[in-house]
Tab-separated table of N, CA, C and O in Angstrom:
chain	number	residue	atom	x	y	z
F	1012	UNK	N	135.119	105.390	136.011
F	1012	UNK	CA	133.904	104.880	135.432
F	1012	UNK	C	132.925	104.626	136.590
F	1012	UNK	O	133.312	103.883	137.492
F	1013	UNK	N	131.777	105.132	136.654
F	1013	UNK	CA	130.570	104.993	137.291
F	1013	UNK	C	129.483	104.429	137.171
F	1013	UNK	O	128.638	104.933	136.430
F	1014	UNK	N	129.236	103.313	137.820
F	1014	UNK	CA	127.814	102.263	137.261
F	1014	UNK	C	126.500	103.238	137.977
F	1014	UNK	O	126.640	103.732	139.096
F	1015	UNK	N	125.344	103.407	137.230
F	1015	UNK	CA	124.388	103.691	137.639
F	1015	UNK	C	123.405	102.649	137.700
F	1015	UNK	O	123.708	101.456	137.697
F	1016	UNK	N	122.144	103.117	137.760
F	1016	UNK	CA	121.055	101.617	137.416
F	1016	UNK	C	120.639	101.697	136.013
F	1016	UNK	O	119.998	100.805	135.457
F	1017	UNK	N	121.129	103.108	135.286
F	1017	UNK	CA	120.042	102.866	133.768
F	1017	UNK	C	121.670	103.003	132.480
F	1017	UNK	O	121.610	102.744	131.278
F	1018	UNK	N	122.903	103.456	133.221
F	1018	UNK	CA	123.893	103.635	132.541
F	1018	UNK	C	125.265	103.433	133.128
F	1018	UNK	O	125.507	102.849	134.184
F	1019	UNK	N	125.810	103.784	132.612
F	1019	UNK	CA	127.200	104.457	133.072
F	1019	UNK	C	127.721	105.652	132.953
F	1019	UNK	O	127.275	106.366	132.054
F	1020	UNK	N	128.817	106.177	133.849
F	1020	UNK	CA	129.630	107.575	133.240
F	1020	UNK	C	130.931	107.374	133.171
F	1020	UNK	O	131.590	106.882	134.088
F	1021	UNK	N	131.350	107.716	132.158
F	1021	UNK	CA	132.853	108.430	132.059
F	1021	UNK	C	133.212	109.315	132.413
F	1021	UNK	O	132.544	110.295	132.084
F	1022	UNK	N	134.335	109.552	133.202
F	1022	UNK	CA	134.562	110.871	133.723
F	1022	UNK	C	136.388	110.991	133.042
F	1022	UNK	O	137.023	110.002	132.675
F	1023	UNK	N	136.858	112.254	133.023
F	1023	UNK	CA	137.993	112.500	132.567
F	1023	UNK	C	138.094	113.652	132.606
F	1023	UNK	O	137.339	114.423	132.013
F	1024	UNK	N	139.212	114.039	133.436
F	1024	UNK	CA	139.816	115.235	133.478
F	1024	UNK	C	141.326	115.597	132.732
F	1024	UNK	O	142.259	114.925	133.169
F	1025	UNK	N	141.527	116.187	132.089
F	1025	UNK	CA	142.744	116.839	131.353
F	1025	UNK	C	143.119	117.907	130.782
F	1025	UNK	O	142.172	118.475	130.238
F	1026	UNK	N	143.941	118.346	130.688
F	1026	UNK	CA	144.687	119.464	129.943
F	1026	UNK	C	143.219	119.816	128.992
F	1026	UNK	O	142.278	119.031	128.878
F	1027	UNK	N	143.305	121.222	128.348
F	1027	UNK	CA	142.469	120.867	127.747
F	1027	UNK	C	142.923	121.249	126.011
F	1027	UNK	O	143.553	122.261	125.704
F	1028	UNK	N	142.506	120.338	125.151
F	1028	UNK	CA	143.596	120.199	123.663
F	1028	UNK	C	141.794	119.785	122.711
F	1028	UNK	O	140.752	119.164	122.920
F	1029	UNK	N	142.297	120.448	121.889
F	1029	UNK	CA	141.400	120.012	120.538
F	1029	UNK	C	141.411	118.513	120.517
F	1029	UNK	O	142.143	117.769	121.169
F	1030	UNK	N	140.616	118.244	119.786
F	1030	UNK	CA	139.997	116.800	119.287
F	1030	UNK	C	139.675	116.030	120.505
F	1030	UNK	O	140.166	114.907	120.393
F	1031	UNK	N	139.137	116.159	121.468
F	1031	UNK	CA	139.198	115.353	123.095
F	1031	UNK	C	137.749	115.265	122.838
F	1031	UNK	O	137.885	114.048	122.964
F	1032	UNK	N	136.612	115.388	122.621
F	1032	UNK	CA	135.275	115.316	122.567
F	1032	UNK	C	135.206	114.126	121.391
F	1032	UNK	O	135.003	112.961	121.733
F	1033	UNK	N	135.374	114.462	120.086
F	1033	UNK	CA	135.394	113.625	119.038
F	1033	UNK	C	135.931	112.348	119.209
F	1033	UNK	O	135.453	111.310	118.750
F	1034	UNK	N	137.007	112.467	119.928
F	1034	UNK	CA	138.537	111.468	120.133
F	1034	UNK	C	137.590	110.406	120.860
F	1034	UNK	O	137.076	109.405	120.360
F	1035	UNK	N	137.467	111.003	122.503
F	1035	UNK	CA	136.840	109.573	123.291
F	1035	UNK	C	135.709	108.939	122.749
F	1035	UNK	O	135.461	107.754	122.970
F	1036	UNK	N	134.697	109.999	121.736
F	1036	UNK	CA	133.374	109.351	121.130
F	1036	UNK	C	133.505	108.338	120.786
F	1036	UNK	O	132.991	107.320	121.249
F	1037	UNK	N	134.562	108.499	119.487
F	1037	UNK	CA	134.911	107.241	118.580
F	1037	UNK	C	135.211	106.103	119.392
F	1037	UNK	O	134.707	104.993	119.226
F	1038	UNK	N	136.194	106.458	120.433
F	1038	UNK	CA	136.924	104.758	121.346
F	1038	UNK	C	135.442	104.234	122.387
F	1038	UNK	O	135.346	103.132	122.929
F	1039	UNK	N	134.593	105.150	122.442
F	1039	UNK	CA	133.079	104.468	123.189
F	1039	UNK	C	132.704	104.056	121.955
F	1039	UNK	O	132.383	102.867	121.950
F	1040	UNK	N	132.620	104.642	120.826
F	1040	UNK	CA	131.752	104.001	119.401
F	1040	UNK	C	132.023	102.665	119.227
F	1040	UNK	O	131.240	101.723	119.104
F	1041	UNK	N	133.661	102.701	119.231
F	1041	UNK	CA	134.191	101.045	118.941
F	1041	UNK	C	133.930	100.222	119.508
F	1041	UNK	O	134.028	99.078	119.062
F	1042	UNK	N	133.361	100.583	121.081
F	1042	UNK	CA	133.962	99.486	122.404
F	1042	UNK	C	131.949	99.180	122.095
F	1042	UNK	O	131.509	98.313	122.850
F	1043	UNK	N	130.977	99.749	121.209
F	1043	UNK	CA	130.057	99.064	121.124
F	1043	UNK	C	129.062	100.004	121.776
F	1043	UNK	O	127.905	99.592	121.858
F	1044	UNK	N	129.429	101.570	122.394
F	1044	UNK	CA	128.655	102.157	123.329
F	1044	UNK	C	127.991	103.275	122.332
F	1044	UNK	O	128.428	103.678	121.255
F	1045	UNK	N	126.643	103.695	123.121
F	1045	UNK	CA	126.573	104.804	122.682
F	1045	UNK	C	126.277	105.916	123.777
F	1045	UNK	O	125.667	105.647	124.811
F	1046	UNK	N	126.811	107.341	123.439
F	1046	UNK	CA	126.595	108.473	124.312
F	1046	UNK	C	125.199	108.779	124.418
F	1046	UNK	O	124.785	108.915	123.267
F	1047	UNK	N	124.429	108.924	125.108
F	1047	UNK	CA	123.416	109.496	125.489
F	1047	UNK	C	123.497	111.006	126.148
F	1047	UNK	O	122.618	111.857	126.016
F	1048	UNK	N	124.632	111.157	126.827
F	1048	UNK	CA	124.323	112.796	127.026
F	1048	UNK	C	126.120	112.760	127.068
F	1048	UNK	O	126.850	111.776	126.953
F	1049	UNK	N	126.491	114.193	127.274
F	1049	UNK	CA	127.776	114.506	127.675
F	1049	UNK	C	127.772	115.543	127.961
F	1049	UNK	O	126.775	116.195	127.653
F	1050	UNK	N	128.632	116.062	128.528
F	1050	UNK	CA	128.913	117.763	129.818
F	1050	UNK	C	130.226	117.511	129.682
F	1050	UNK	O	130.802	116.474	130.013
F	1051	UNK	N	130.903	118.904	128.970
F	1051	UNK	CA	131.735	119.285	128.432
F	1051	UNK	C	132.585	120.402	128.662
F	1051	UNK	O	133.193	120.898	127.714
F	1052	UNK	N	132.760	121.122	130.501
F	1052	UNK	CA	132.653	122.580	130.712
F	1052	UNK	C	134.522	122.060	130.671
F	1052	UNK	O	135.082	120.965	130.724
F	1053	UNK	N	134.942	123.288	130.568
F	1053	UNK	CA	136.614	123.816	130.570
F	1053	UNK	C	136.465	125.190	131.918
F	1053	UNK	O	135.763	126.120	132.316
F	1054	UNK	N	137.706	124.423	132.157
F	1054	UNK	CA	138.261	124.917	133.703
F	1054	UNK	C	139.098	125.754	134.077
F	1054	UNK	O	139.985	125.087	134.610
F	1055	UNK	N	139.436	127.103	134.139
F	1055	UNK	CA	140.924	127.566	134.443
F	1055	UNK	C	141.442	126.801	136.023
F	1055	UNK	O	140.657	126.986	136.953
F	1056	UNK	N	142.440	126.151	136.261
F	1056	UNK	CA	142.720	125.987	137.405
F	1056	UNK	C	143.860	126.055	137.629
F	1056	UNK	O	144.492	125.985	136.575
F	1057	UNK	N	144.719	126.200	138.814
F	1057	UNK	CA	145.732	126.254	139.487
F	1057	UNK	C	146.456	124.918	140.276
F	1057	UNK	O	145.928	124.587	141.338
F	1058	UNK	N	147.543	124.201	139.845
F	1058	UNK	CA	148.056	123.262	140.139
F	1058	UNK	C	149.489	123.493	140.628
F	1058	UNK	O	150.296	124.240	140.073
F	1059	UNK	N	149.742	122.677	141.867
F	1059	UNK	CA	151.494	123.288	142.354
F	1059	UNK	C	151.871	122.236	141.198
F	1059	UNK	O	151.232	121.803	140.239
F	1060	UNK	N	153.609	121.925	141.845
F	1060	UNK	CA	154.525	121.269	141.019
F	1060	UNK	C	154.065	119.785	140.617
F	1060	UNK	O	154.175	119.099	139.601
F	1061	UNK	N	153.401	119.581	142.109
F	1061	UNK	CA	153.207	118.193	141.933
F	1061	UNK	C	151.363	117.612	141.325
F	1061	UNK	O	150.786	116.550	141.559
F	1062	UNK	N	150.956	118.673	140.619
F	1062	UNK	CA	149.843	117.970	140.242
F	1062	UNK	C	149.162	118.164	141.330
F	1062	UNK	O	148.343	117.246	141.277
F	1063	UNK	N	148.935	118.796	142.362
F	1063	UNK	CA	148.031	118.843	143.343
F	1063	UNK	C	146.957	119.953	143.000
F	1063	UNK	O	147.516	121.036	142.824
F	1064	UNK	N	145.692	120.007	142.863
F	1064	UNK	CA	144.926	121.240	142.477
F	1064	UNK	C	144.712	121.951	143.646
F	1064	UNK	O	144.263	121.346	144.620
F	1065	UNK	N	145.096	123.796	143.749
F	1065	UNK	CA	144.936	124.570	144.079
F	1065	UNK	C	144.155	126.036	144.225
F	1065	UNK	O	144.185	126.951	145.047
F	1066	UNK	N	143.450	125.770	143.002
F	1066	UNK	CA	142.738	126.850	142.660
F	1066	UNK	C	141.607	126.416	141.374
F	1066	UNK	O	142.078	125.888	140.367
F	1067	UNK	N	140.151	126.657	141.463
F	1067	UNK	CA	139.390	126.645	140.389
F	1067	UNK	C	138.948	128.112	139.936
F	1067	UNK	O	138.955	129.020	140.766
F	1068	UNK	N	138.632	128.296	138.847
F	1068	UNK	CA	138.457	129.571	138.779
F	1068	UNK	C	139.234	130.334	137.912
F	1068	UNK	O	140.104	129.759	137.258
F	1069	UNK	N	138.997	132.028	137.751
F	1069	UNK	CA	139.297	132.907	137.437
F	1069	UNK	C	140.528	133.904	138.274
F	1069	UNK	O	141.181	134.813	137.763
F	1070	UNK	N	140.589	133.461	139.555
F	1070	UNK	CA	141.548	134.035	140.541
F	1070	UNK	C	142.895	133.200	140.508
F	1070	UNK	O	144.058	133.585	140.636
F	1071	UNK	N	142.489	132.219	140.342
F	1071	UNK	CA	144.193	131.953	140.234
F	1071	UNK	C	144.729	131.572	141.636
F	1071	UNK	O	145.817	130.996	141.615
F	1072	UNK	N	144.014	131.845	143.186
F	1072	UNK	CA	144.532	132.141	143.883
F	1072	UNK	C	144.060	130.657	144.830
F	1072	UNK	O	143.000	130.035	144.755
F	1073	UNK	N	145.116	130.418	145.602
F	1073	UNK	CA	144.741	129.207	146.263
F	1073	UNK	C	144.598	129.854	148.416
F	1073	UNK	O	145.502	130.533	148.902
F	1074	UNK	N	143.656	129.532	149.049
F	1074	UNK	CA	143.448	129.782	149.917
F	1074	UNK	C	145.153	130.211	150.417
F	1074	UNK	O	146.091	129.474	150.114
F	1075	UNK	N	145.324	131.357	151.120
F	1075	UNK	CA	146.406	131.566	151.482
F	1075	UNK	C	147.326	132.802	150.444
F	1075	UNK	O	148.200	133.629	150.703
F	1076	UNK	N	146.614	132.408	149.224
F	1076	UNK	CA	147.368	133.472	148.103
F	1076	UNK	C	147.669	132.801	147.046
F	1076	UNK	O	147.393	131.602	146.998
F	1077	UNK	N	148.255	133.404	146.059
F	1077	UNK	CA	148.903	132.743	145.069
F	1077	UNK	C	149.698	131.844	145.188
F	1077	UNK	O	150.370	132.022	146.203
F	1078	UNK	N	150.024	130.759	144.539
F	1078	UNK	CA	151.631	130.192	143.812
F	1078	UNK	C	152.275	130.369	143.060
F	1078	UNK	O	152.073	130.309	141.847
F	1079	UNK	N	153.745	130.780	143.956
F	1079	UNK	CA	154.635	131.744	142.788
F	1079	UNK	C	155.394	130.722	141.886
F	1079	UNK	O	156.020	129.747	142.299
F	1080	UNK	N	155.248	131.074	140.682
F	1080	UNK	CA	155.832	130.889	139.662
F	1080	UNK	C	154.830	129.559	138.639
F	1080	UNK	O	155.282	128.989	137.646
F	1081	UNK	N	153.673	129.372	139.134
F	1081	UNK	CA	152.499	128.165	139.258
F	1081	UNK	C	151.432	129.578	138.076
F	1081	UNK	O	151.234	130.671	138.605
F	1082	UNK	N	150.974	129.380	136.843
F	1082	UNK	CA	149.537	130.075	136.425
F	1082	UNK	C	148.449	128.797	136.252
F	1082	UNK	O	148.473	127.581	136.444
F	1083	UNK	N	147.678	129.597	135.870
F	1083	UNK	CA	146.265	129.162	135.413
F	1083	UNK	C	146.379	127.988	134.498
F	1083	UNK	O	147.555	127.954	134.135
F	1084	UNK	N	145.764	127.093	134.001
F	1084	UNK	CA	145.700	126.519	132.781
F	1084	UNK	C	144.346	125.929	132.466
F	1084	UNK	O	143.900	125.409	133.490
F	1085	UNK	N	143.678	125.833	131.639
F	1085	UNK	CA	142.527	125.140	130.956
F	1085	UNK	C	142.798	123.703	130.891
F	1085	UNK	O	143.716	123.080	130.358
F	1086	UNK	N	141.552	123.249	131.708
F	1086	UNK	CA	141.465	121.752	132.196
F	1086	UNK	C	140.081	121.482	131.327
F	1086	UNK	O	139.148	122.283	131.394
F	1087	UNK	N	140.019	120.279	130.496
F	1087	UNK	CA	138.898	119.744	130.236
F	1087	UNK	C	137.998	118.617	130.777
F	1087	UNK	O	138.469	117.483	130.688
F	1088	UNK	N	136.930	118.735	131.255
F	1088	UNK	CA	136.731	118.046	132.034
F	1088	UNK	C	135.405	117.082	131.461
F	1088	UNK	O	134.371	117.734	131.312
F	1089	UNK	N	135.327	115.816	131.172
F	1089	UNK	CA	134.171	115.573	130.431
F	1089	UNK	C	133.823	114.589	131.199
F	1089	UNK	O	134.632	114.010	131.924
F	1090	UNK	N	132.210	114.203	131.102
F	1090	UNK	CA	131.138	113.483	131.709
F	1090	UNK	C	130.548	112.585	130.301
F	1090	UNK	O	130.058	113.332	129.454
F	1091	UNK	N	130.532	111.303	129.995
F	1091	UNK	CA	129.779	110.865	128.968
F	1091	UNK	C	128.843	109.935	129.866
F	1091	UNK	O	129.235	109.178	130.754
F	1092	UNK	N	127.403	110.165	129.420
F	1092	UNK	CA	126.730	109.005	129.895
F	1092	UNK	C	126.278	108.078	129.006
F	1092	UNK	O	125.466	108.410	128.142
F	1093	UNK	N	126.886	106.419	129.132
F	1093	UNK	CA	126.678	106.114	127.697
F	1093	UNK	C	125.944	104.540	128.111
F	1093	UNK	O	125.575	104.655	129.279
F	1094	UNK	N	125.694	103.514	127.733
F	1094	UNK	CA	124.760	102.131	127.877
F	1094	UNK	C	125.514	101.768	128.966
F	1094	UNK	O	126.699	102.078	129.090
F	1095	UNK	N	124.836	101.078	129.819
F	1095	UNK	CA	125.442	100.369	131.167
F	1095	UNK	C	126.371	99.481	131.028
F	1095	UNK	O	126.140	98.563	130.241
F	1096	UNK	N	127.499	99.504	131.653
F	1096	UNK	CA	128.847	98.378	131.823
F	1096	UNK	C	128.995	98.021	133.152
F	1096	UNK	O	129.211	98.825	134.058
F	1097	UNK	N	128.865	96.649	133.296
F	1097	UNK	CA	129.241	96.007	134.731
F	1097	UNK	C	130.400	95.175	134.752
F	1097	UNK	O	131.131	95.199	135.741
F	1098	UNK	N	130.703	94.298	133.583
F	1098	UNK	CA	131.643	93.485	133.597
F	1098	UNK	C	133.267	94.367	133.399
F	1098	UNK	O	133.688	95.278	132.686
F	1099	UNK	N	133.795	93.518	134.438
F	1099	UNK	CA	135.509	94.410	134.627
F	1099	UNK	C	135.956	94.368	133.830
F	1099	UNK	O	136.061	95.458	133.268
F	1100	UNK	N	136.478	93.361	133.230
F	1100	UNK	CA	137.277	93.105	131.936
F	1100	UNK	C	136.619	93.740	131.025
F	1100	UNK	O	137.409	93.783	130.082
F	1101	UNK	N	135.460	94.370	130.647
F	1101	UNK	CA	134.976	95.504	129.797
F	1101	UNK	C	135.460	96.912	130.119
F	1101	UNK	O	135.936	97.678	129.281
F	1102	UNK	N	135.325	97.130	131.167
F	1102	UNK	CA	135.509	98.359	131.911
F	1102	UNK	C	137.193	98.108	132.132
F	1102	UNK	O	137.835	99.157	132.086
F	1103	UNK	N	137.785	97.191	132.303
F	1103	UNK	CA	138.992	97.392	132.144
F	1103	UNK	C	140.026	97.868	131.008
F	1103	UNK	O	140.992	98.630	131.060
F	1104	UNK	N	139.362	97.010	129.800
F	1104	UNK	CA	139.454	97.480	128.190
F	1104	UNK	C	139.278	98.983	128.030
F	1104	UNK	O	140.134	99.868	128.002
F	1105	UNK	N	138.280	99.033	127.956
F	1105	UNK	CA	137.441	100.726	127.925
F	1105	UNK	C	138.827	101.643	128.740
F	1105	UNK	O	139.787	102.232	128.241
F	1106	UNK	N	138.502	101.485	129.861
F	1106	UNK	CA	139.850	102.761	130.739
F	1106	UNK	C	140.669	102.388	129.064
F	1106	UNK	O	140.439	103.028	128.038
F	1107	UNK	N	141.695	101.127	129.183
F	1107	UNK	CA	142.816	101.284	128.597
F	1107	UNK	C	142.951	101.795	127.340
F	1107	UNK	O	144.094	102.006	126.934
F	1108	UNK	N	141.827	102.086	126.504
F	1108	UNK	CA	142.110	102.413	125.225
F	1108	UNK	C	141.683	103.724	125.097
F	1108	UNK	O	141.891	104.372	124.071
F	1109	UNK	N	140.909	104.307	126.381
F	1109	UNK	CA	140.553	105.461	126.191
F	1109	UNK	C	142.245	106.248	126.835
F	1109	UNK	O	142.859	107.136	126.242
F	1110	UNK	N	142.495	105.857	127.629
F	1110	UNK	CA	144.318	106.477	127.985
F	1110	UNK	C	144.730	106.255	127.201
F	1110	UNK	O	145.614	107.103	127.076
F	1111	UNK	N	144.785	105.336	126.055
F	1111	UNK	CA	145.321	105.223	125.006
F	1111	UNK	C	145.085	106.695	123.688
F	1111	UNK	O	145.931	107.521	123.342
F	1112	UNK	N	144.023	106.594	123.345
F	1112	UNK	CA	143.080	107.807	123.026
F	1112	UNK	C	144.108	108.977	123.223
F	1112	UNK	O	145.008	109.403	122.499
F	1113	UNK	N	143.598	109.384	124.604
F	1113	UNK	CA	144.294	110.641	125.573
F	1113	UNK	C	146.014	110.992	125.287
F	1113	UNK	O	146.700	112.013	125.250
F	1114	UNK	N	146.208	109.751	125.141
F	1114	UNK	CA	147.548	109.828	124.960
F	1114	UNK	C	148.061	110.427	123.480
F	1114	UNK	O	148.849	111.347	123.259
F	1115	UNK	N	147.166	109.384	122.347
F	1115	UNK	CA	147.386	109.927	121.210
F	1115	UNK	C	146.957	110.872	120.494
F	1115	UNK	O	147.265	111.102	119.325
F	1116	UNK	N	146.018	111.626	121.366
F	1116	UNK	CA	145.789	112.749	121.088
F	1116	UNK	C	146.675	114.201	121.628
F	1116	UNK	O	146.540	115.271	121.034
F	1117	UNK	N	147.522	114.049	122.755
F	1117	UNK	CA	148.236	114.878	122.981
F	1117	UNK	C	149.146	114.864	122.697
F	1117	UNK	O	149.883	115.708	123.208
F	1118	UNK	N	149.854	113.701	121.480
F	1118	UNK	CA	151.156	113.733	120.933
F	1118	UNK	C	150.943	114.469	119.834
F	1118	UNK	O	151.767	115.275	119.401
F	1119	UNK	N	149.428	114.154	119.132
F	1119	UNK	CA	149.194	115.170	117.641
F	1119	UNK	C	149.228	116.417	118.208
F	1119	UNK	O	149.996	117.151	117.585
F	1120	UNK	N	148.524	117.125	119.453
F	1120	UNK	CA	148.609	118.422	119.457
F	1120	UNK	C	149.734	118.832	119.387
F	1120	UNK	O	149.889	119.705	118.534
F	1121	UNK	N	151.266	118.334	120.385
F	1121	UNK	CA	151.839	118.960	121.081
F	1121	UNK	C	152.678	118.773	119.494
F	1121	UNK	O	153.300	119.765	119.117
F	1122	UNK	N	152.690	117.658	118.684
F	1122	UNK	CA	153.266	117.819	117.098
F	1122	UNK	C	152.782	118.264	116.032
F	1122	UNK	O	153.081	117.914	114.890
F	1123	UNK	N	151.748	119.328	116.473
F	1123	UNK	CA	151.061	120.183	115.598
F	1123	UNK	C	151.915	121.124	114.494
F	1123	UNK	O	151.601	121.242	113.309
F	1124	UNK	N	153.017	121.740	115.118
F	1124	UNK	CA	153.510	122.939	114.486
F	1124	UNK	C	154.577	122.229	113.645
F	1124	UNK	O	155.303	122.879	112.893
């Protein structure tokens, strides 16, 4: 979370899964906020074992070459700019229910079928 002088931003990077745009709206709707803009681009990127990012892009390829047995995957990456938050314990709330969110949204996908 990022304080500006006229707002704030949300930032969040993840996998990228249906309902993730709609999903965090609603948990800013509740917490009393509203979006004023959002940036919404999806990412192919390259990550080793451990979650370390290696590659953005279409190549796949991380300085040096590939990682074997490591592909591509679609990362969503979102920006909300929504009414200004300074107080922690707001901004502390907010993180937690939006991981909350994140969370329960990738249990519906992954229990889709």
């Amino acid at each position: 979370m990022l304080k500006g002088p006229e707002g704030s931003a949300v930032e969040i990077v993840t996998d990228d899964m249906p309902f993730l745009v709609d999903s965090v709206t609603m948990a800013l709707n509740r917490h009393g906020l509203a979006v004023h803009r959002l940036f919404h681009p999806m990412m192919p990127v390259l990550r080793d074992g451990a979650g370390v990012l290696r590659s953005l892009g279409e190549g796949g390829e991380a300085a040096g070459g590939a990682v074997p047995g490591i592909g591509l995957q679609r990362e969503s990456l979102m920006h909300f700019e929504v009414d200004r938050q300074t107080d922690p314990a707001v901004l502390a709330r907010l993180a937690s229910d939006i991981a909350g969110v994140l969370a329960d949204v990738r249990a519906a996908v992954e229990d889709w079928k």
